Amino acid sequence: IDKYINTAKESICMISISLKTGIDFDSICDVLIKKLKSSSKFKITVSLLNPDQDELFKAIEPCFGVDFKALKSRTSESLFELNKVRNNLKPKDRNRFTIKVHKTLPFGSVIILDGDSESGRIQIETKPYKVGMRKSFAFEIINNGNEFYQTLKSSFYDLLDDAIIYNKI
């Protein structure tokens, strides 16, 4: 994940359940900090599944084969880490890093790189039922002016608009 998001030039939007693997093993926080410091116009939005909504975690529990409380805990830990990183930034960088929680289950985890540019890309990651968290797969849609890209981008941006700001520490 770190190498992929590092290719962004203007913005990164991430929608996920917990981002736990990316935070713990792929050092995505280091990339996010680097990107924010590299350009005063770079923007980042991360939205994770709302840990205050047990029903969302219970709904995905059978897919992951992990107790919903453990999934919830992973998400809460990631939110804590992201918020800690955000709060350690200078105010000029902090204001361009938004952390949110969403209250719906998207059909996959999403990374949108430079979404509003001609070179925008959307990566969607999902996994087959009951195969474990490390057996997911992803596919990428590029912005070549087609309606499919625009529809997906608009849908994911709507999800981010509906998500709520997370500011707990």
mmCIF file of C-alpha atoms in Angstrom:
data_model
loop_
_atom_site.group_PDB
_atom_site.id
_atom_site.type_symbol
_atom_site.label_atom_id
_atom_site.label_comp_id
_atom_site.label_asym_id
_atom_site.label_seq_id
_atom_site.Cartn_x
_atom_site.Cartn_y
_atom_site.Cartn_z
ATOM 1 C CA ILE A 1 0.000 0.000 0.000
ATOM 2 C CA ASP A 2 2.779 2.433 0.875
ATOM 3 C CA LYS A 3 4.407 2.199 -2.545
ATOM 4 C CA TYR A 4 1.067 2.608 -4.301
ATOM 5 C CA ILE A 5 -0.096 5.690 -2.377
ATOM 6 C CA ASN A 6 3.352 7.226 -2.699
ATOM 7 C CA THR A 7 2.670 7.658 -6.441
ATOM 8 C CA ALA A 8 -0.050 10.273 -5.763
ATOM 9 C CA LYS A 9 0.744 13.816 -6.883
ATOM 10 C CA GLU A 10 -2.197 15.863 -5.504
ATOM 11 C CA SER A 11 -4.395 13.824 -3.189
ATOM 12 C CA ILE A 12 -5.093 10.536 -1.487
ATOM 13 C CA CYS A 13 -8.529 9.340 -0.385
ATOM 14 C CA MET A 14 -8.772 6.026 1.428
ATOM 15 C CA ILE A 15 -11.932 4.212 2.493
ATOM 16 C CA SER A 16 -11.447 1.028 4.473
ATOM 17 C CA ILE A 17 -12.620 -1.068 7.382
ATOM 18 C CA SER A 18 -9.522 -0.725 9.552
ATOM 19 C CA LEU A 19 -6.361 -0.087 7.478
ATOM 20 C CA LYS A 20 -4.637 -2.113 10.197
ATOM 21 C CA THR A 21 -2.304 -3.959 7.821
ATOM 22 C CA GLY A 22 -1.331 -0.740 6.056
ATOM 23 C CA ILE A 23 -0.595 1.033 9.314
ATOM 24 C CA ASP A 24 1.175 -1.806 11.108
ATOM 25 C CA PHE A 25 3.127 -3.399 8.264
ATOM 26 C CA ASP A 26 3.191 -1.054 5.273
ATOM 27 C CA SER A 27 4.154 2.204 7.021
ATOM 28 C CA ILE A 28 1.428 4.208 5.291
ATOM 29 C CA CYS A 29 1.562 6.875 8.010
ATOM 30 C CA ASP A 30 5.139 7.692 6.983
ATOM 31 C CA VAL A 31 4.010 8.145 3.375
ATOM 32 C CA LEU A 32 1.067 10.329 4.416
ATOM 33 C CA ILE A 33 3.352 12.601 6.442
ATOM 34 C CA LYS A 34 5.854 12.805 3.593
ATOM 35 C CA LYS A 35 3.140 13.687 1.078
ATOM 36 C CA LEU A 36 1.680 16.438 3.256
ATOM 37 C CA LYS A 37 5.111 17.951 3.810
ATOM 38 C CA SER A 38 6.045 17.715 0.116
ATOM 39 C CA SER A 39 3.365 20.115 -1.108
ATOM 40 C CA SER A 40 1.238 22.737 0.589
ATOM 41 C CA LYS A 41 -1.637 21.761 -1.731
ATOM 42 C CA PHE A 42 -1.575 17.994 -1.112
ATOM 43 C CA LYS A 43 -4.740 16.682 0.592
ATOM 44 C CA ILE A 44 -5.505 13.420 2.362
ATOM 45 C CA THR A 45 -8.809 11.974 3.495
ATOM 46 C CA VAL A 46 -9.037 8.640 5.308
ATOM 47 C CA SER A 47 -12.349 7.127 6.360
ATOM 48 C CA LEU A 48 -12.667 3.926 8.367
ATOM 49 C CA LEU A 49 -15.717 1.968 9.432
ATOM 50 C CA ASN A 50 -17.390 3.683 12.383
ATOM 51 C CA PRO A 51 -16.360 1.712 15.503
ATOM 52 C CA ASP A 52 -19.407 3.045 17.356
ATOM 53 C CA GLN A 53 -21.709 1.006 15.115
ATOM 54 C CA ASP A 54 -21.527 -2.625 16.234
ATOM 55 C CA GLU A 55 -24.031 -3.720 13.591
ATOM 56 C CA LEU A 56 -21.575 -2.888 10.801
ATOM 57 C CA PHE A 57 -18.875 -5.052 12.341
ATOM 58 C CA LYS A 58 -21.325 -7.853 13.079
ATOM 59 C CA ALA A 59 -22.385 -7.810 9.423
ATOM 60 C CA ILE A 60 -18.841 -8.404 8.188
ATOM 61 C CA GLU A 61 -17.782 -10.811 10.933
ATOM 62 C CA PRO A 62 -18.604 -13.960 8.862
ATOM 63 C CA CYS A 63 -16.634 -12.660 5.866
ATOM 64 C CA PHE A 64 -13.455 -12.281 7.867
ATOM 65 C CA GLY A 65 -13.894 -15.176 10.276
ATOM 66 C CA VAL A 66 -12.892 -12.830 13.088
ATOM 67 C CA ASP A 67 -15.005 -11.797 16.060
ATOM 68 C CA PHE A 68 -16.653 -8.422 15.454
ATOM 69 C CA LYS A 69 -15.119 -7.070 18.667
ATOM 70 C CA ALA A 70 -11.634 -7.836 17.327
ATOM 71 C CA LEU A 71 -12.453 -6.109 14.017
ATOM 72 C CA LYS A 72 -13.797 -3.122 15.915
ATOM 73 C CA SER A 73 -10.684 -3.012 18.067
ATOM 74 C CA ARG A 74 -8.434 -3.018 14.982
ATOM 75 C CA THR A 75 -10.358 -0.083 13.554
ATOM 76 C CA SER A 76 -10.224 1.851 16.823
ATOM 77 C CA GLU A 77 -6.469 1.267 17.073
ATOM 78 C CA SER A 78 -5.962 2.520 13.521
ATOM 79 C CA LEU A 79 -8.052 5.614 14.160
ATOM 80 C CA PHE A 80 -6.002 6.306 17.258
ATOM 81 C CA GLU A 81 -2.733 5.979 15.290
ATOM 82 C CA LEU A 82 -3.970 8.154 12.417
ATOM 83 C CA ASN A 83 -5.218 10.816 14.806
ATOM 84 C CA LYS A 84 -1.925 10.761 16.696
ATOM 85 C CA VAL A 85 -0.044 11.292 13.418
ATOM 86 C CA ARG A 86 -2.412 14.081 12.405
ATOM 87 C CA ASN A 87 -2.118 15.849 15.762
ATOM 88 C CA ASN A 88 1.689 15.773 15.574
ATOM 89 C CA LEU A 89 1.683 17.671 12.274
ATOM 90 C CA LYS A 90 2.133 21.421 11.999
ATOM 91 C CA PRO A 91 -1.240 23.189 11.700
ATOM 92 C CA LYS A 92 -0.667 24.018 8.017
ATOM 93 C CA ASP A 93 -0.253 20.291 7.271
ATOM 94 C CA ARG A 94 -2.858 19.075 9.775
ATOM 95 C CA ASN A 95 -5.621 21.059 8.066
ATOM 96 C CA ARG A 96 -5.109 19.065 4.871
ATOM 97 C CA PHE A 97 -5.414 15.661 6.584
ATOM 98 C CA THR A 98 -9.000 14.655 7.302
ATOM 99 C CA ILE A 99 -9.930 11.554 9.281
ATOM 100 C CA LYS A 100 -13.512 10.341 9.090
ATOM 101 C CA VAL A 101 -15.657 7.356 10.000
ATOM 102 C CA HIS A 102 -18.295 6.034 7.646
ATOM 103 C CA LYS A 103 -21.586 4.438 8.605
ATOM 104 C CA THR A 104 -22.102 2.112 5.674
ATOM 105 C CA LEU A 105 -20.396 -0.909 4.153
ATOM 106 C CA PRO A 106 -18.802 -0.084 0.804
ATOM 107 C CA PHE A 107 -18.333 -3.039 -1.548
ATOM 108 C CA GLY A 108 -14.590 -2.880 -1.026
ATOM 109 C CA SER A 109 -11.752 -0.850 0.393
ATOM 110 C CA VAL A 110 -10.887 2.063 -1.858
ATOM 111 C CA ILE A 111 -7.844 4.158 -2.613
ATOM 112 C CA ILE A 112 -8.393 7.174 -4.847
ATOM 113 C CA LEU A 113 -5.207 8.834 -6.038
ATOM 114 C CA ASP A 114 -5.444 12.272 -7.635
ATOM 115 C CA GLY A 115 -9.158 11.605 -8.127
ATOM 116 C CA ASP A 116 -10.028 14.915 -9.761
ATOM 117 C CA SER A 117 -7.107 14.984 -12.181
ATOM 118 C CA GLU A 118 -6.819 13.532 -15.665
ATOM 119 C CA SER A 119 -4.412 10.942 -14.277
ATOM 120 C CA GLY A 120 -6.771 9.927 -11.449
ATOM 121 C CA ARG A 121 -6.937 6.301 -10.361
ATOM 122 C CA ILE A 122 -9.265 4.295 -8.181
ATOM 123 C CA GLN A 123 -8.116 1.017 -6.661
ATOM 124 C CA ILE A 124 -10.780 -1.210 -5.168
ATOM 125 C CA GLU A 125 -9.737 -4.071 -2.912
ATOM 126 C CA THR A 126 -12.027 -6.850 -1.853
ATOM 127 C CA LYS A 127 -11.768 -10.461 -0.831
ATOM 128 C CA PRO A 128 -13.673 -13.650 -1.440
ATOM 129 C CA TYR A 129 -15.891 -14.919 1.350
ATOM 130 C CA LYS A 130 -14.084 -16.691 4.236
ATOM 131 C CA VAL A 131 -10.614 -16.746 2.693
ATOM 132 C CA GLY A 132 -8.781 -14.658 5.252
ATOM 133 C CA MET A 133 -7.576 -11.101 5.352
ATOM 134 C CA ARG A 134 -4.303 -11.713 3.481
ATOM 135 C CA LYS A 135 -6.016 -13.208 0.405
ATOM 136 C CA SER A 136 -7.699 -10.118 -0.901
ATOM 137 C CA PHE A 137 -7.335 -8.845 -4.443
ATOM 138 C CA ALA A 138 -7.537 -5.423 -6.028
ATOM 139 C CA PHE A 139 -8.264 -3.886 -9.389
ATOM 140 C CA GLU A 140 -7.664 -0.384 -10.671
ATOM 141 C CA ILE A 141 -9.824 1.940 -12.740
ATOM 142 C CA ILE A 142 -8.063 4.838 -14.435
ATOM 143 C CA ASN A 143 -9.581 8.143 -15.428
ATOM 144 C CA ASN A 144 -9.762 7.916 -19.182
ATOM 145 C CA GLY A 145 -12.814 10.136 -19.358
ATOM 146 C CA ASN A 146 -15.290 7.289 -19.186
ATOM 147 C CA GLU A 147 -18.550 7.335 -17.290
ATOM 148 C CA PHE A 148 -17.602 4.316 -15.173
ATOM 149 C CA TYR A 149 -14.693 6.153 -13.522
ATOM 150 C CA GLN A 150 -16.850 9.225 -12.915
ATOM 151 C CA THR A 151 -19.668 7.132 -11.416
ATOM 152 C CA LEU A 152 -17.338 5.324 -9.015
ATOM 153 C CA LYS A 153 -15.517 8.510 -8.032
ATOM 154 C CA SER A 154 -18.781 10.326 -7.402
ATOM 155 C CA SER A 155 -20.143 7.434 -5.352
ATOM 156 C CA PHE A 156 -17.056 7.189 -3.153
ATOM 157 C CA TYR A 157 -16.899 10.961 -2.703
ATOM 158 C CA ASP A 158 -20.568 10.850 -1.614
ATOM 159 C CA LEU A 159 -19.654 8.203 0.964
ATOM 160 C CA LEU A 160 -16.886 10.487 2.242
ATOM 161 C CA ASP A 161 -19.294 13.442 2.363
ATOM 162 C CA ASP A 162 -21.718 11.363 4.438
ATOM 163 C CA ALA A 163 -18.970 10.178 6.806
ATOM 164 C CA ILE A 164 -18.392 12.081 10.021
ATOM 165 C CA ILE A 165 -15.181 13.775 11.169
ATOM 166 C CA TYR A 166 -13.186 11.772 13.698
ATOM 167 C CA ASN A 167 -11.288 13.828 16.298
ATOM 168 C CA LYS A 168 -10.942 11.553 19.306
ATOM 169 C CA ILE A 169 -7.532 10.913 20.789
#
